[in-house]
Each structure stands twice: as structure tokens, then as C-alpha cells.
Short mmCIF file of C-alpha atoms and ligand atoms in Angstrom, two decimals:
data_model
loop_
_atom_site.label_atom_id
_atom_site.label_comp_id
_atom_site.label_asym_id
_atom_site.label_seq_id
_atom_site.Cartn_x
_atom_site.Cartn_y
_atom_site.Cartn_z
CA MET A 1163 0.00 0.00 0.00
CA THR A 1164 1.03 3.65 -0.50
CA ILE A 1165 1.13 6.71 1.74
CA LEU A 1166 0.13 9.94 0.00
CA PHE A 1167 2.06 13.10 0.92
CA GLN A 1168 0.31 16.29 -0.12
CA SER A 1169 0.73 19.81 1.24
CA LEU A 1170 -0.28 23.26 0.09
CA ILE A 1171 2.90 24.82 1.49
CA HIS A 1172 5.49 22.15 2.24
CA ASP A 1173 7.99 20.85 -0.34
CA PRO A 1174 7.03 17.16 -0.90
CA ASP A 1175 10.55 16.08 -1.92
CA LEU A 1176 12.07 17.51 1.22
CA TRP A 1177 9.42 15.90 3.43
CA ILE A 1178 9.44 12.53 1.73
CA ASP A 1179 13.27 12.47 2.00
CA ALA A 1180 12.89 13.12 5.73
CA LEU A 1181 10.08 10.59 6.24
CA GLN A 1182 11.44 7.69 4.20
CA PRO A 1183 14.40 6.76 6.48
CA ALA A 1184 12.04 6.69 9.48
CA LEU A 1185 9.61 4.45 7.59
CA PRO A 1186 11.91 2.34 5.36
CA ASP A 1187 9.25 -0.24 4.49
CA GLU A 1188 6.67 2.32 3.36
CA ASP A 1189 6.03 3.63 -0.14
CA ILE A 1190 5.49 7.39 0.33
CA ARG A 1191 4.58 9.41 -2.75
CA PRO A 1192 3.43 12.88 -3.75
CA LEU A 1193 0.05 13.16 -5.48
CA ALA A 1194 1.66 13.51 -8.93
CA GLU A 1195 3.21 10.04 -8.58
CA ILE A 1196 0.07 8.19 -7.53
CA ASP A 1197 -1.10 6.15 -10.53
CA ASP A 1198 -3.69 4.05 -8.74
CA LYS A 1199 -5.78 5.85 -6.11
CA ALA A 1200 -6.88 2.48 -4.73
CA SER A 1201 -3.29 1.86 -3.60
CA VAL A 1202 -3.38 4.69 -1.02
CA ASP A 1203 -4.31 3.68 2.51
CA ALA A 1204 -2.84 6.58 4.50
CA ALA A 1205 -2.41 10.28 3.78
CA ILE A 1206 -0.13 12.92 5.28
CA VAL A 1207 -1.66 16.22 4.26
CA LEU A 1208 -1.99 19.94 4.71
CA ALA A 1209 -4.94 21.67 3.03
CA PRO A 1210 -5.52 19.10 0.28
CA PRO A 1211 -7.91 20.08 -2.51
CA HIS A 1212 -11.54 19.41 -1.61
CA GLY A 1213 -12.60 15.97 -2.78
CA LEU A 1214 -9.10 14.49 -2.90
CA LEU A 1215 -9.35 12.39 0.28
CA ALA A 1216 -12.88 11.24 -0.57
CA SER A 1217 -11.54 9.98 -3.90
CA LEU A 1218 -9.20 7.46 -2.22
CA PRO A 1219 -11.35 4.32 -1.82
CA ASN A 1220 -9.02 2.42 0.55
CA LEU A 1221 -7.96 5.31 2.78
CA LYS A 1222 -7.75 4.26 6.47
CA PHE A 1223 -5.97 7.15 8.21
CA VAL A 1224 -5.27 10.86 7.76
CA GLN A 1225 -2.33 12.60 9.42
CA ASN A 1226 -2.73 16.39 9.26
CA LEU A 1227 0.50 18.40 9.01
CA GLY A 1228 -0.78 21.15 11.30
CA ALA A 1229 -2.50 21.65 14.64
CA GLY A 1230 -5.76 23.01 13.21
CA VAL A 1231 -8.04 20.72 11.21
CA ASP A 1232 -10.78 23.23 10.33
CA GLY A 1233 -9.55 23.43 6.71
CA LEU A 1234 -9.92 19.67 6.26
CA LEU A 1235 -13.33 19.50 7.91
CA LYS A 1236 -14.61 22.36 5.73
CA ASP A 1237 -14.47 19.97 2.76
CA PRO A 1238 -18.06 18.67 2.55
CA SER A 1239 -16.78 15.39 1.10
CA TYR A 1240 -14.16 14.86 3.85
CA PRO A 1241 -14.38 11.21 5.07
CA ARG A 1242 -15.26 11.98 8.71
CA HIS A 1243 -15.49 8.33 9.72
CA LEU A 1244 -11.70 7.87 9.35
CA PRO A 1245 -9.25 8.53 12.19
CA LEU A 1246 -7.67 11.97 11.78
CA ALA A 1247 -4.56 12.95 13.75
CA ARG A 1248 -3.36 16.53 14.12
CA MET A 1249 0.26 17.57 14.46
CA VAL A 1250 1.57 19.53 17.44
CA ASP A 1251 5.05 19.18 18.90
CA ASP A 1252 7.21 21.10 21.34
CA GLY A 1253 8.82 23.01 18.48
CA LEU A 1254 5.46 24.32 17.26
CA ALA A 1255 4.33 25.17 20.79
CA ASN A 1256 7.63 26.94 21.39
CA LYS A 1257 7.26 29.01 18.23
CA MET A 1258 3.72 30.01 19.18
CA ALA A 1259 4.82 30.94 22.69
CA GLU A 1260 7.55 33.14 21.17
CA TYR A 1261 4.98 34.84 18.93
CA VAL A 1262 2.66 35.56 21.85
CA VAL A 1263 5.47 36.82 24.09
CA LEU A 1264 6.88 38.98 21.27
CA HIS A 1265 3.61 40.82 20.72
CA VAL A 1266 2.56 41.01 24.37
CA LEU A 1267 5.94 42.58 25.19
CA ARG A 1268 5.68 44.91 22.19
CA TYR A 1269 2.42 46.30 23.59
CA HIS A 1270 3.52 46.12 27.22
CA ARG A 1271 6.71 48.09 26.52
CA GLN A 1272 4.93 50.61 24.24
CA VAL A 1273 7.25 49.88 21.32
CA GLU A 1274 4.93 51.45 18.76
CA ALA A 1275 4.74 54.73 20.67
CA MET A 1276 8.54 54.80 20.93
CA GLN A 1277 8.94 54.09 17.21
CA PHE A 1278 6.49 56.92 16.44
CA ASN A 1279 8.49 59.23 18.71
CA GLN A 1280 11.75 58.22 17.07
CA ARG A 1281 10.39 58.91 13.58
CA ASN A 1282 9.37 62.36 14.81
CA LYS A 1283 12.58 62.97 16.82
CA ILE A 1284 10.62 63.25 20.06
CA TRP A 1285 12.53 62.44 23.24
CA LYS A 1286 9.72 61.45 25.61
CA TRP A 1287 9.84 59.36 28.74
CA LEU A 1288 6.92 56.93 28.87
CA PRO A 1289 5.78 55.82 32.31
CA PRO A 1290 6.37 52.09 32.81
CA VAL A 1291 3.69 49.61 33.85
CA ASP A 1292 4.74 46.66 35.97
CA ALA A 1293 4.06 43.28 34.35
CA SER A 1294 2.22 42.25 37.51
CA GLU A 1295 -0.34 44.97 36.77
CA ARG A 1296 -1.15 43.61 33.31
CA CYS A 1297 -3.58 40.77 32.82
CA ILE A 1298 -3.21 38.66 29.70
CA GLY A 1299 -6.15 36.43 28.76
CA ILE A 1300 -5.62 33.31 26.69
CA MET A 1301 -8.64 31.94 24.85
CA GLY A 1302 -7.97 28.29 24.11
CA MET A 1303 -5.85 26.60 26.74
CA GLY A 1304 -4.65 23.64 24.69
CA GLU A 1305 -1.10 22.65 23.81
CA LEU A 1306 -0.30 26.09 22.40
CA GLY A 1307 -2.19 28.15 24.98
CA ILE A 1308 -0.51 26.37 27.88
CA ALA A 1309 2.97 26.89 26.36
CA ALA A 1310 2.27 30.62 25.90
CA ALA A 1311 0.79 31.00 29.40
CA LYS A 1312 3.87 29.47 31.04
CA ARG A 1313 6.20 31.90 29.27
CA LEU A 1314 4.02 34.89 30.18
CA LEU A 1315 3.98 33.84 33.84
CA GLY A 1316 7.78 33.85 33.69
CA PHE A 1317 7.68 37.58 32.89
CA GLY A 1318 5.43 38.22 35.89
CA PHE A 1319 2.19 38.93 34.00
CA GLN A 1320 -1.18 37.98 35.45
CA VAL A 1321 -2.59 35.24 33.23
CA VAL A 1322 -6.21 34.13 32.93
CA SER A 1323 -7.48 31.46 30.56
CA TRP A 1324 -10.72 30.35 28.94
CA SER A 1325 -11.38 26.85 27.65
CA ARG A 1326 -14.26 24.42 27.32
CA ARG A 1327 -13.30 22.49 30.44
CA LEU A 1328 -11.82 23.75 33.71
CA LYS A 1329 -7.97 23.77 33.83
CA ALA A 1330 -5.67 23.50 36.81
CA ILE A 1331 -2.48 25.30 35.86
CA ASP A 1332 -0.38 26.89 38.59
CA GLY A 1333 -0.65 30.67 38.54
CA VAL A 1334 -3.41 30.81 35.91
CA ALA A 1335 -7.01 31.66 36.82
CA SER A 1336 -9.14 29.31 34.72
CA PHE A 1337 -12.52 30.27 33.26
CA HIS A 1338 -14.46 27.74 31.25
CA GLY A 1339 -17.57 27.31 29.19
CA ALA A 1340 -19.87 29.83 27.53
CA ASP A 1341 -21.25 31.00 30.91
CA GLN A 1342 -17.83 32.18 32.08
CA LEU A 1343 -16.74 33.90 28.86
CA GLU A 1344 -17.92 37.32 30.00
CA GLY A 1345 -16.14 37.09 33.37
CA PHE A 1346 -12.95 36.05 31.57
CA LEU A 1347 -13.09 38.87 29.01
CA ARG A 1348 -13.57 41.55 31.68
CA HIS A 1349 -10.07 40.72 33.00
CA CYS A 1350 -8.20 40.75 29.66
CA GLN A 1351 -6.08 43.84 29.06
CA MET A 1352 -4.61 41.76 26.23
CA LEU A 1353 -6.67 39.01 24.66
CA VAL A 1354 -4.73 36.21 22.95
CA CYS A 1355 -6.81 33.86 20.79
CA LEU A 1356 -5.43 30.33 20.40
CA LEU A 1357 -8.72 28.54 19.86
CA PRO A 1358 -9.44 25.98 17.15
CA LEU A 1359 -12.00 27.09 14.58
CA THR A 1360 -15.23 25.17 15.15
CA PRO A 1361 -18.91 26.08 14.77
CA GLU A 1362 -18.87 27.21 18.46
CA THR A 1363 -15.82 29.48 18.12
CA THR A 1364 -16.51 31.03 14.70
CA GLY A 1365 -16.83 34.82 15.01
CA ILE A 1366 -16.16 34.69 18.76
CA ILE A 1367 -14.22 37.98 18.68
CA ASN A 1368 -17.11 40.26 17.78
CA ARG A 1369 -18.76 43.54 18.75
CA ARG A 1370 -20.23 42.07 21.96
CA THR A 1371 -17.14 40.24 23.18
CA LEU A 1372 -14.84 43.16 22.27
CA SER A 1373 -17.10 45.47 24.30
CA LEU A 1374 -16.59 43.22 27.34
CA LEU A 1375 -12.81 43.79 27.28
CA PRO A 1376 -11.49 46.71 29.35
CA ARG A 1377 -11.22 49.93 27.28
CA GLY A 1378 -7.76 50.17 25.71
CA ALA A 1379 -7.27 46.40 25.48
CA TYR A 1380 -5.18 44.76 22.77
CA VAL A 1381 -6.13 41.72 20.68
CA ILE A 1382 -3.66 39.12 19.40
CA ASN A 1383 -5.17 36.48 17.13
CA ALA A 1384 -3.06 33.51 16.10
CA GLY A 1385 -5.94 31.00 16.09
CA ARG A 1386 -7.84 31.30 12.84
CA GLY A 1387 -9.15 34.27 10.86
CA GLY A 1388 -12.70 32.95 11.22
CA HIS A 1389 -12.58 33.76 14.95
CA VAL A 1390 -12.71 37.49 14.23
CA ALA A 1391 -15.68 39.46 12.96
CA GLU A 1392 -13.44 41.80 10.99
CA HIS A 1393 -15.83 44.75 10.71
CA ASP A 1394 -16.47 44.67 14.45
CA LEU A 1395 -12.75 44.72 15.19
CA LEU A 1396 -12.15 47.60 12.78
CA HIS A 1397 -15.04 49.49 14.37
CA ALA A 1398 -13.62 48.97 17.89
CA LEU A 1399 -10.14 50.08 16.73
CA ASP A 1400 -11.48 53.17 14.95
CA ASN A 1401 -13.51 54.13 18.03
CA ASP A 1402 -10.39 53.88 20.18
CA TYR A 1403 -12.03 51.19 22.31
CA ILE A 1404 -9.41 48.62 21.28
CA ALA A 1405 -5.86 50.02 21.31
CA GLY A 1406 -4.30 47.64 18.82
CA ALA A 1407 -4.52 44.24 17.16
CA THR A 1408 -1.90 41.78 15.97
CA LEU A 1409 -3.35 39.34 13.46
CA ASP A 1410 -1.57 36.31 12.04
CA VAL A 1411 -4.59 34.62 10.50
CA PHE A 1412 -7.40 35.90 8.30
CA ALA A 1413 -10.77 34.77 6.98
CA GLU A 1414 -9.30 34.96 3.50
CA GLU A 1415 -5.61 34.13 3.02
CA PRO A 1416 -3.54 35.63 1.51
CA LEU A 1417 -5.03 38.88 2.78
CA ARG A 1418 -6.55 40.79 -0.18
CA GLN A 1419 -4.47 43.71 -1.44
CA ASP A 1420 -7.27 46.18 -0.67
CA HIS A 1421 -8.00 44.87 2.82
CA PRO A 1422 -8.04 47.71 5.41
CA PHE A 1423 -5.92 45.66 7.87
CA TRP A 1424 -2.82 46.13 5.69
CA VAL A 1425 -2.67 49.89 6.27
CA HIS A 1426 -4.53 50.35 9.55
CA PRO A 1427 -2.23 52.23 11.96
CA LYS A 1428 -3.30 50.06 14.90
CA VAL A 1429 -3.05 46.69 13.17
CA THR A 1430 0.00 44.47 12.81
CA VAL A 1431 -0.37 41.87 10.08
CA THR A 1432 1.78 38.72 9.97
CA PRO A 1433 1.35 36.17 7.15
CA HIS A 1434 0.10 33.10 9.05
CA ASN A 1435 3.56 32.24 10.25
CA ALA A 1436 3.25 32.46 14.01
CA ALA A 1437 4.21 28.80 14.28
CA ASP A 1438 4.96 25.95 11.92
CA ILE A 1439 6.40 22.48 12.07
CA ILE A 1440 9.80 21.42 10.74
CA PRO A 1441 10.50 17.92 9.36
CA SER A 1442 13.34 16.99 11.72
CA ARG A 1443 11.12 17.67 14.77
CA VAL A 1444 7.90 15.97 13.67
CA VAL A 1445 9.00 13.01 11.53
CA PRO A 1446 9.32 10.80 14.66
CA TYR A 1447 5.70 11.61 15.62
CA ILE A 1448 4.39 10.88 12.12
CA ALA A 1449 6.41 7.66 11.84
CA ASP A 1450 5.16 6.55 15.25
CA ASN A 1451 1.53 7.01 14.17
CA ILE A 1452 2.07 5.15 10.89
CA ARG A 1453 3.68 2.25 12.78
CA ARG A 1454 0.74 2.26 15.20
CA LEU A 1455 -1.63 2.11 12.23
CA ARG A 1456 0.22 -0.86 10.75
CA GLU A 1457 0.33 -2.70 14.08
CA GLY A 1458 -3.29 -1.91 15.00
CA ARG A 1459 -2.23 0.05 18.11
CA PRO A 1460 -4.05 3.24 19.28
CA LEU A 1461 -3.22 6.30 17.19
CA LEU A 1462 -2.01 9.51 18.84
CA ARG A 1463 -3.40 13.07 18.74
CA LEU A 1464 -6.70 12.03 17.24
CA VAL A 1465 -9.29 14.71 16.54
CA ASP A 1466 -12.65 14.32 18.24
CA MET A 1467 -15.08 14.67 15.34
CA LYS A 1468 -17.87 15.66 17.75
CA THR A 1469 -16.06 18.80 18.96
CA GLY A 1470 -14.10 19.39 15.74
CA TYR A 1471 -10.63 19.70 17.34
P1 NAP B 2263 -5.79 22.15 21.30
O1 NAP B 2263 -4.68 21.53 22.07
O2 NAP B 2263 -6.82 21.29 20.67
O3 NAP B 2263 -6.51 23.20 22.29
C1 NAP B 2263 -7.69 23.87 21.96
C2 NAP B 2263 -8.16 24.66 23.15
O4 NAP B 2263 -9.33 25.41 22.80
C3 NAP B 2263 -8.56 23.77 24.33
O5 NAP B 2263 -8.15 24.37 25.55
C4 NAP B 2263 -10.07 23.74 24.24
O6 NAP B 2263 -10.72 23.54 25.48
C5 NAP B 2263 -10.36 25.14 23.74
N1 NAP B 2263 -11.67 25.19 23.10
C6 NAP B 2263 -12.10 24.56 21.99
N2 NAP B 2263 -13.39 24.85 21.74
C7 NAP B 2263 -13.79 25.67 22.73
C8 NAP B 2263 -15.02 26.32 23.05
N3 NAP B 2263 -16.12 26.14 22.29
N4 NAP B 2263 -15.06 27.09 24.14
C9 NAP B 2263 -13.98 27.26 24.93
N5 NAP B 2263 -12.78 26.67 24.69
C10 NAP B 2263 -12.69 25.91 23.60
O7 NAP B 2263 -5.23 23.09 20.15
P2 NAP B 2263 -3.77 23.74 20.01
O8 NAP B 2263 -2.81 22.71 19.56
O9 NAP B 2263 -3.46 24.51 21.23
O10 NAP B 2263 -4.02 24.71 18.76
C11 NAP B 2263 -5.01 25.71 18.82
C12 NAP B 2263 -5.23 26.35 17.45
O11 NAP B 2263 -4.13 27.19 17.11
C13 NAP B 2263 -5.31 25.38 16.27
O12 NAP B 2263 -6.57 24.76 16.18
C14 NAP B 2263 -5.04 26.28 15.09
O13 NAP B 2263 -6.25 26.85 14.63
C15 NAP B 2263 -4.17 27.42 15.70
N6 NAP B 2263 -2.79 27.39 15.16
C16 NAP B 2263 -2.32 28.50 14.53
C17 NAP B 2263 -1.01 28.52 14.04
C18 NAP B 2263 -0.46 29.76 13.39
O14 NAP B 2263 0.65 29.69 12.83
N7 NAP B 2263 -1.14 30.88 13.47
C19 NAP B 2263 -0.20 27.39 14.19
C20 NAP B 2263 -0.72 26.27 14.82
C21 NAP B 2263 -2.02 26.27 15.31
P3 NAP B 2263 -10.53 22.16 26.30
O15 NAP B 2263 -9.09 22.15 26.73
O16 NAP B 2263 -11.45 22.30 27.43
O17 NAP B 2263 -10.83 21.05 25.33
#
């Protein structure tokens, strides 16, 4: 049988070269080299074209090459009965934690105001705020949220979190469930979104939830673009209710040339590269799952199709 490797962004030759030594008995091929679709029984993918996976009649397992599976599940023909594993490793969590710390510190240390002053040759002392007086709220306390929270605690910030189920993480006040969303948001001087995109979380950063943040709050979204109601965020920024937003992910990617986020003075745009995986770090995880598949052992990091993450 054959393993299909297909990714919208990753170089298949590079990945297959990295995977093959870890799985010497497997036949791993890019889509262009699959002559018989019936020969494929496992697929390692990132954002495959809609319909591709449904067209593989003997497919038994899908390994996603990213942490979020919303793109796959958006495909109406996606074979939801098959086991689907997502990919998160320490390297990805580390990268995301760096991204969150970078932008939290940028706002905390008023870097934009200082850059403005430099451009205008203004020597102005800005009063400092102690990290212990800033509360950072993390929406989505999974593998990435926990990694980011731990780093922020190290800087002395107050950290609160919101997830579906209650968490017990030292130093972090945990809010959970829809009923506690409002209480959580009222604490967040900076709101960091690291949620998966599901029907429950789509559009969760909207006019109502933004209005529950303290005036002058910042928003950092590295979850998915679909979490943000873009017009509501722009409205809150233009009204000076929200002080700034850092956005790594967008409803439509790449961001359209005429999108107002590109030039908005309070918005920082990054091109969906807060965190990614690298072959040397994740090949052992992928190989382990393929071996488990072959030996009929439990697969790791399986997505719960009921919750969608
Ligand atoms: P994860 O381990 O599955 O954690 C998801 C977290 O979200 C969990 O804490 C979960 O709560 C919470 N959650 C889910 N639905 C919820 C709801 N309806 N209400 C409240 N909380 C909810 O995911 P992860 O590995 O941390 O990744 C999170 C997301 O980051 C991915 O899905 C992806 O969209 C995004 N991401 C972005 C990049 C980038 O480069 N920008 C890179 C990688 C990933 P429970 O713990 O209670 O289940």
C-alpha cells in the first residue's frame, strides 16, 4: 500500500526524503506520482484540494501536518469516519509561545509609541507599567495556549485562561464554558486567541465580546481568521475602544491587497507564520503514528469529530 504526501505549502521532496528513512518499508509518494488511487491507505496532508481524500477508496488514516483541522473539515466530502490525527510538537508550541510573548511585550513596553516618537525625533519618557499589573487572557488553553501562558507567567504577567473544560495550571485563573466567557473577558487587558475554529468558536471575537474587554485592550489572534468578525474589530479600533490588534490569520488568506488591515495604523499583520512544524522535529511523531496504524495500536493526537478539534 502507499502513503500519499500532499501539502499546500510544504515541499514534498524535502518531506518525503525526511520521512522515508524513518519508515523504510513504506512507499510514500506525492500526489503527482500516484497512478492508482486504490493503492493509497494513509495520507499525510496539509490543506488538500476538496474531494481528494474522498476519492481514495481504501484510505484508512489521515495525518494532518498542522495543529488546526478546520480546513480539512470544511471539505463537505471529507471522510469523517476515518481517524484523523493533528500535528503539534514542542517546536510548534515553542514558536507560538515566542509569537505571543513577542507581541505582548511589544504592547507592554509601548514599542509602537517609541517608534512613532523616534520617527518624529521626540525624546519622551513613557511611564512604565509593571508586568504584575497587566492581565493577559488566553482563549484556548490547549497545547499552544498552555505553552504561551507558562512563558508569560515567567515575565510576571497575570494570566487568565478560557477553555471548554476547567484547567488547573499553577498561577493561571481558569474560566471555562460559555457562561464564564464574560467574566474572563472583563479581565483581559490583552486578549490572545489560540482557539481551534469550530462552529462554536466562529466569530467569537465580535462587537459584543470586544465590548466586554477593558477599554484600551489589545487583541492578538493567532488561532484562525474565522474567529474574528473583521468589521467589528475595525469598528472597535477606529472608536479607540481597542488600542491595537496583531493578526496572524485571516478569513481569507492571503489577505486581499485592498484589505483595510494592511494599512490600519493600529493593526500588525503577519502572514500566518506564528508557528509551523519542521520535518526533523515531527518526523518521529508521524512515523510513530504510521507504525501504530500498521500494528493496529491506538493512534495519537486524534481529533474528536464531535467537537471538531
Ligand atoms: P488544542 O490543544 O486542541 O486546544 C484547543 C483549546 O481550545 C482547548 O483548551 C479547548 O478547550 C479550547 N476550546 C475549543 N473549543 C472551545 C469552546 N467552544 N469554548 C472554549 N474553549 C474551547 O489546540 P492547540 O494545539 O493549542 O491549537 C489551537 C489552534 O491554534 C489550532 O486549532 C489552530 O487553529 C491554531 N494554530 C495557529 C497557528 C499559526 O501559525 N497561526 C499554528 C498552529 C495552530 P478544552 O481544553 O477544554 O478542550
